[in-house]
Coordinates of C-alpha atoms in Angstrom, one line a residue:
M17 CA -17.8 -23.1 -0.5
T18 CA -20.6 -20.7 0.0
H19 CA -18.2 -18.4 1.8
T20 CA -15.8 -18.9 -1.1
A21 CA -18.4 -18.0 -3.7
R22 CA -19.2 -14.7 -1.9
R23 CA -15.5 -13.8 -1.5
M24 CA -14.9 -14.5 -5.2
F25 CA -17.9 -12.4 -6.2
E26 CA -16.5 -9.5 -4.2
L27 CA -13.1 -9.9 -5.9
L28 CA -14.3 -10.6 -9.5
E29 CA -17.2 -8.2 -9.8
P30 CA -15.0 -5.0 -10.1
I31 CA -13.3 -6.7 -13.1
C32 CA -16.6 -7.2 -14.8
L33 CA -18.0 -3.8 -14.0
V34 CA -15.5 -1.9 -16.2
T35 CA -17.7 -3.0 -19.0
F36 CA -20.5 -0.8 -17.8
L37 CA -18.6 2.0 -16.0
A38 CA -15.5 2.8 -18.0
D39 CA -15.4 4.5 -21.4
E40 CA -13.6 2.1 -23.6
C41 CA -16.4 -0.5 -24.1
N42 CA -19.0 2.2 -24.9
E43 CA -16.6 3.7 -27.4
E44 CA -15.9 0.4 -29.1
L45 CA -19.7 -0.3 -29.4
A46 CA -20.4 3.2 -30.6
A47 CA -17.7 2.9 -33.2
L48 CA -19.6 -0.1 -34.6
G49 CA -22.7 2.0 -35.0
H50 CA -24.7 1.4 -31.9
R51 CA -26.7 4.5 -31.3
T52 CA -27.2 4.3 -27.6
Y53 CA -25.6 2.7 -24.5
W54 CA -28.5 0.3 -24.2
D55 CA -28.3 -0.7 -27.9
G56 CA -24.7 -1.8 -27.3
Y57 CA -25.5 -3.4 -23.9
F58 CA -28.3 -5.6 -25.2
A59 CA -26.6 -6.4 -28.5
S60 CA -23.3 -7.4 -26.9
R61 CA -24.5 -9.2 -23.7
A62 CA -27.2 -11.2 -25.5
A63 CA -24.9 -12.0 -28.5
P64 CA -23.7 -15.3 -27.0
L65 CA -27.3 -16.6 -27.1
G66 CA -27.4 -16.2 -30.9
R67 CA -30.1 -14.4 -32.8
V68 CA -32.9 -15.2 -30.3
P69 CA -36.2 -13.2 -30.1
A70 CA -36.5 -10.4 -27.6
Q71 CA -38.8 -12.6 -25.5
V72 CA -35.9 -15.0 -24.9
V73 CA -33.5 -12.1 -24.0
H74 CA -36.1 -10.7 -21.6
A75 CA -36.4 -14.1 -19.9
A76 CA -32.7 -14.7 -19.6
F77 CA -31.8 -11.2 -18.4
Y78 CA -34.9 -11.3 -16.0
S79 CA -34.4 -8.0 -14.3
F80 CA -35.6 -5.6 -17.1
A81 CA -39.2 -4.3 -17.3
D82 CA -41.6 -5.6 -19.9
G83 CA -40.8 -4.2 -23.4
E84 CA -37.2 -3.0 -22.6
A85 CA -35.5 -5.8 -24.4
A86 CA -37.8 -5.4 -27.4
R87 CA -36.7 -1.8 -27.8
H88 CA -33.2 -3.1 -28.7
I89 CA -33.5 -6.7 -29.9
P90 CA -33.4 -7.7 -32.7
S91 CA -33.0 -4.1 -34.1
A92 CA -29.5 -3.7 -32.6
W93 CA -28.3 -6.7 -34.7
E94 CA -29.9 -5.8 -38.0
A95 CA -26.9 -3.8 -39.3
I96 CA -24.2 -5.0 -36.8
P97 CA -23.6 -8.8 -36.5
P98 CA -23.9 -10.1 -32.9
E99 CA -20.3 -11.5 -33.2
A100 CA -19.0 -8.0 -33.9
S101 CA -20.7 -6.6 -30.8
V102 CA -19.5 -9.2 -28.4
A103 CA -15.9 -8.8 -29.8
A104 CA -16.1 -5.0 -29.3
R105 CA -17.3 -5.6 -25.7
E106 CA -14.3 -7.8 -25.0
R107 CA -11.8 -5.4 -26.6
G108 CA -13.2 -2.3 -24.8
S109 CA -13.4 -4.1 -21.4
A110 CA -9.9 -5.5 -21.6
A111 CA -8.6 -2.0 -22.6
S112 CA -10.3 -0.5 -19.5
V113 CA -8.8 -3.1 -17.2
R114 CA -5.4 -2.6 -18.7
R115 CA -5.5 1.2 -18.5
I116 CA -6.7 1.2 -14.8
L117 CA -4.2 -1.4 -13.6
G118 CA -1.3 0.2 -15.4
E119 CA 1.5 -1.5 -17.3
E120 CA 3.3 -3.0 -14.4
L121 CA 0.3 -4.8 -12.8
A122 CA -1.4 -5.6 -16.1
G123 CA 1.7 -7.3 -17.2
S124 CA 2.6 -9.0 -14.0
P125 CA 3.0 -12.8 -13.4
G126 CA 0.4 -12.5 -10.7
L127 CA -2.3 -11.3 -13.2
V128 CA -1.4 -14.1 -15.6
R129 CA -1.8 -16.6 -12.7
A130 CA -5.1 -15.0 -11.7
A131 CA -6.3 -15.3 -15.3
D132 CA -5.3 -18.9 -15.5
L133 CA -7.0 -19.9 -12.2
T134 CA -10.1 -17.9 -12.9
T135 CA -10.4 -19.6 -16.3
K136 CA -10.0 -23.0 -14.8
A137 CA -12.9 -22.3 -12.5
A138 CA -15.0 -20.6 -15.1
T139 CA -14.7 -23.4 -17.6
S140 CA -15.5 -26.2 -15.2
A141 CA -19.1 -25.8 -14.0
P142 CA -22.1 -27.6 -15.4
T143 CA -24.1 -25.6 -17.8
E144 CA -27.5 -27.2 -17.2
G145 CA -30.1 -24.5 -16.3
R146 CA -27.5 -21.8 -16.8
V147 CA -28.6 -20.1 -20.0
M148 CA -26.4 -17.0 -19.9
Y149 CA -23.4 -18.9 -18.6
A150 CA -23.8 -21.6 -21.3
G151 CA -23.9 -18.9 -23.9
M152 CA -20.6 -17.4 -22.6
R153 CA -19.0 -20.9 -22.6
T154 CA -19.5 -21.1 -26.4
L155 CA -17.2 -18.1 -26.9
P156 CA -13.4 -18.7 -27.4
V157 CA -11.3 -17.9 -24.3
P158 CA -8.9 -15.0 -25.2
S159 CA -5.1 -15.7 -25.2
D160 CA -4.2 -12.3 -23.9
P161 CA -4.1 -12.5 -20.0
V162 CA -6.0 -9.3 -19.3
A163 CA -8.7 -10.2 -21.8
R164 CA -8.8 -13.7 -20.4
L165 CA -9.2 -12.5 -16.9
W166 CA -12.1 -10.2 -17.8
H167 CA -13.7 -12.9 -20.0
S168 CA -13.5 -15.6 -17.3
A169 CA -14.7 -13.3 -14.6
T170 CA -17.6 -12.4 -16.8
M171 CA -18.4 -16.1 -17.4
L172 CA -18.5 -16.5 -13.6
R173 CA -20.7 -13.4 -13.3
E174 CA -23.2 -14.9 -15.7
H175 CA -23.1 -18.2 -13.9
R176 CA -23.8 -16.5 -10.6
G177 CA -26.5 -14.4 -12.3
D178 CA -28.3 -17.5 -13.6
G179 CA -28.3 -18.9 -10.1
H180 CA -29.6 -15.6 -8.8
V181 CA -32.5 -15.7 -11.2
A182 CA -33.3 -19.2 -10.0
A183 CA -33.3 -17.9 -6.4
L184 CA -35.6 -15.0 -7.2
V185 CA -38.0 -17.3 -9.0
C186 CA -38.0 -19.7 -6.0
A187 CA -38.9 -16.7 -3.8
R188 CA -41.5 -15.4 -6.3
I189 CA -39.6 -12.1 -6.7
G190 CA -39.9 -10.5 -10.1
G191 CA -37.2 -8.5 -11.8
T192 CA -38.5 -5.0 -10.7
E193 CA -39.3 -6.3 -7.3
A194 CA -35.7 -7.5 -7.0
H195 CA -34.4 -4.0 -7.8
V196 CA -36.6 -2.6 -5.0
L197 CA -35.2 -5.1 -2.5
S198 CA -31.7 -4.3 -3.7
A199 CA -32.3 -0.6 -3.3
L200 CA -33.5 -1.0 0.2
A201 CA -30.6 -3.2 1.1
E202 CA -28.3 -0.4 -0.1
G203 CA -30.1 2.1 2.0
I204 CA -31.8 3.9 -0.9
H205 CA -35.2 5.4 0.0
P206 CA -37.6 5.7 -1.5
P207 CA -36.6 2.6 -3.5
E208 CA -38.5 3.9 -6.5
S209 CA -35.7 6.4 -7.0
F210 CA -33.1 3.6 -7.6
G211 CA -31.4 4.3 -10.9
R212 CA -32.4 0.9 -12.5
I213 CA -36.1 1.5 -12.1
H214 CA -36.7 5.2 -11.6
H215 CA -37.5 5.7 -15.2
L216 CA -40.4 3.3 -15.2
P217 CA -44.0 4.6 -15.3
K218 CA -45.2 5.7 -11.8
E219 CA -48.2 3.5 -12.1
R220 CA -46.0 0.4 -12.7
L221 CA -43.8 1.3 -9.7
A222 CA -46.8 1.9 -7.5
A223 CA -48.2 -1.5 -8.4
V224 CA -44.9 -3.2 -7.6
M225 CA -44.7 -1.5 -4.2
D226 CA -48.4 -2.4 -3.5
G227 CA -47.6 -6.0 -4.3
L228 CA -44.7 -6.1 -1.9
R229 CA -46.8 -4.5 0.8
E230 CA -49.5 -7.0 0.4
R231 CA -46.9 -9.8 0.8
G232 CA -45.6 -8.1 4.0
L233 CA -42.1 -7.5 2.5
V234 CA -42.2 -3.7 2.8
D235 CA -44.2 -1.4 5.2
T236 CA -46.4 1.5 4.5
D237 CA -43.4 3.8 4.3
G238 CA -41.7 1.6 1.6
R239 CA -39.1 0.2 4.0
F240 CA -38.1 -3.3 4.7
T241 CA -40.2 -5.3 7.1
D242 CA -38.5 -8.2 9.0
A243 CA -40.0 -10.6 6.5
G244 CA -38.7 -8.5 3.6
R245 CA -35.2 -8.3 5.0
E246 CA -35.2 -12.1 5.7
T247 CA -36.4 -12.8 2.1
R248 CA -33.6 -10.7 0.7
Q249 CA -31.0 -12.5 2.9
R250 CA -32.4 -15.9 1.9
I251 CA -32.1 -15.0 -1.8
E252 CA -28.5 -13.9 -1.4
A253 CA -27.6 -17.0 0.6
L254 CA -29.1 -19.3 -2.0
T255 CA -27.3 -17.3 -4.7
D256 CA -24.0 -17.9 -3.0
E257 CA -24.8 -21.6 -2.6
L258 CA -25.6 -21.9 -6.3
A259 CA -22.5 -20.0 -7.3
A260 CA -20.1 -22.3 -5.6
A261 CA -19.8 -25.1 -8.2
P262 CA -17.1 -23.5 -10.4
Y263 CA -14.7 -23.3 -7.5
D264 CA -14.8 -27.0 -6.8
A265 CA -12.3 -27.2 -9.7
L266 CA -9.7 -25.5 -7.6
S267 CA -7.7 -27.0 -4.8
P268 CA -7.7 -25.2 -1.4
A269 CA -4.1 -24.0 -2.2
E270 CA -5.2 -22.7 -5.6
L271 CA -8.1 -20.8 -4.1
D272 CA -5.8 -19.2 -1.6
E273 CA -3.4 -18.3 -4.4
L274 CA -6.2 -16.9 -6.5
V275 CA -7.5 -14.7 -3.7
A276 CA -4.0 -13.4 -3.1
E277 CA -3.4 -12.6 -6.7
L278 CA -6.8 -10.9 -7.2
E279 CA -6.7 -8.7 -4.2
P280 CA -4.3 -6.0 -5.5
I281 CA -6.1 -6.2 -8.9
T282 CA -9.5 -5.6 -7.4
A283 CA -8.2 -2.9 -5.0
K284 CA -6.8 -0.9 -8.0
L285 CA -10.1 -1.2 -9.9
V286 CA -12.2 -0.3 -6.9
A287 CA -10.1 2.7 -6.2
A288 CA -10.8 3.8 -9.8
G289 CA -14.6 3.5 -9.2
S290 CA -15.3 0.0 -10.4
R291 CA -17.4 -1.4 -7.6

């Protein structure tokens, strides 16, 4: 099932990424009155948790630097109800998927079947210890097949993300450190130039790199050591293991069918830049 979890991540992630990469979601959130991309991001992604303090959002999201959540929460909810933001995210994301896939594929029986099987998996896993996933489980599942596919893929993404946070905590890797390891795994050097962290104060980034060097995870040039590469691989393997539970709800035949139905959908999205 660990192999299954990795394969499903590869197939479902492009469906989720339209939220961040395509225009429709940002346009929907801007139309509500969110002033910036990050206002809309924090307001809509955190909305299933309810009106929690910024400290809770920071803990649940894990990978953002200190103070980043507080710049948007709760101010992004003061004039715009969380429910409106999460609904706008769903509308915009489904519209992006539908536009990229085209009418024929978006309206195909294969997409409907993929949505049904993805939803079966996404609504079956235990919620204990899965804060973001549990929040998504409180939302109604859309009736429209395209929206349902995006919604359920996003539930599974948050389930996996909760497990990834647990794996990072076990390895004593903080959020900014995790971005450094991801950058190195993607061949980005220096890792401080990675888009998710390059805006942070230089002193903060230097302290993170010094800490990784002291632990023997990066060398003096800011590249992986063998120990760093092994730590990254161990985190990813545990993440896959922890992400497997939802797919226990599907029979081997259903898993094969889901992969077959998702492959053309994912290929079309990846070709459009959602990867």
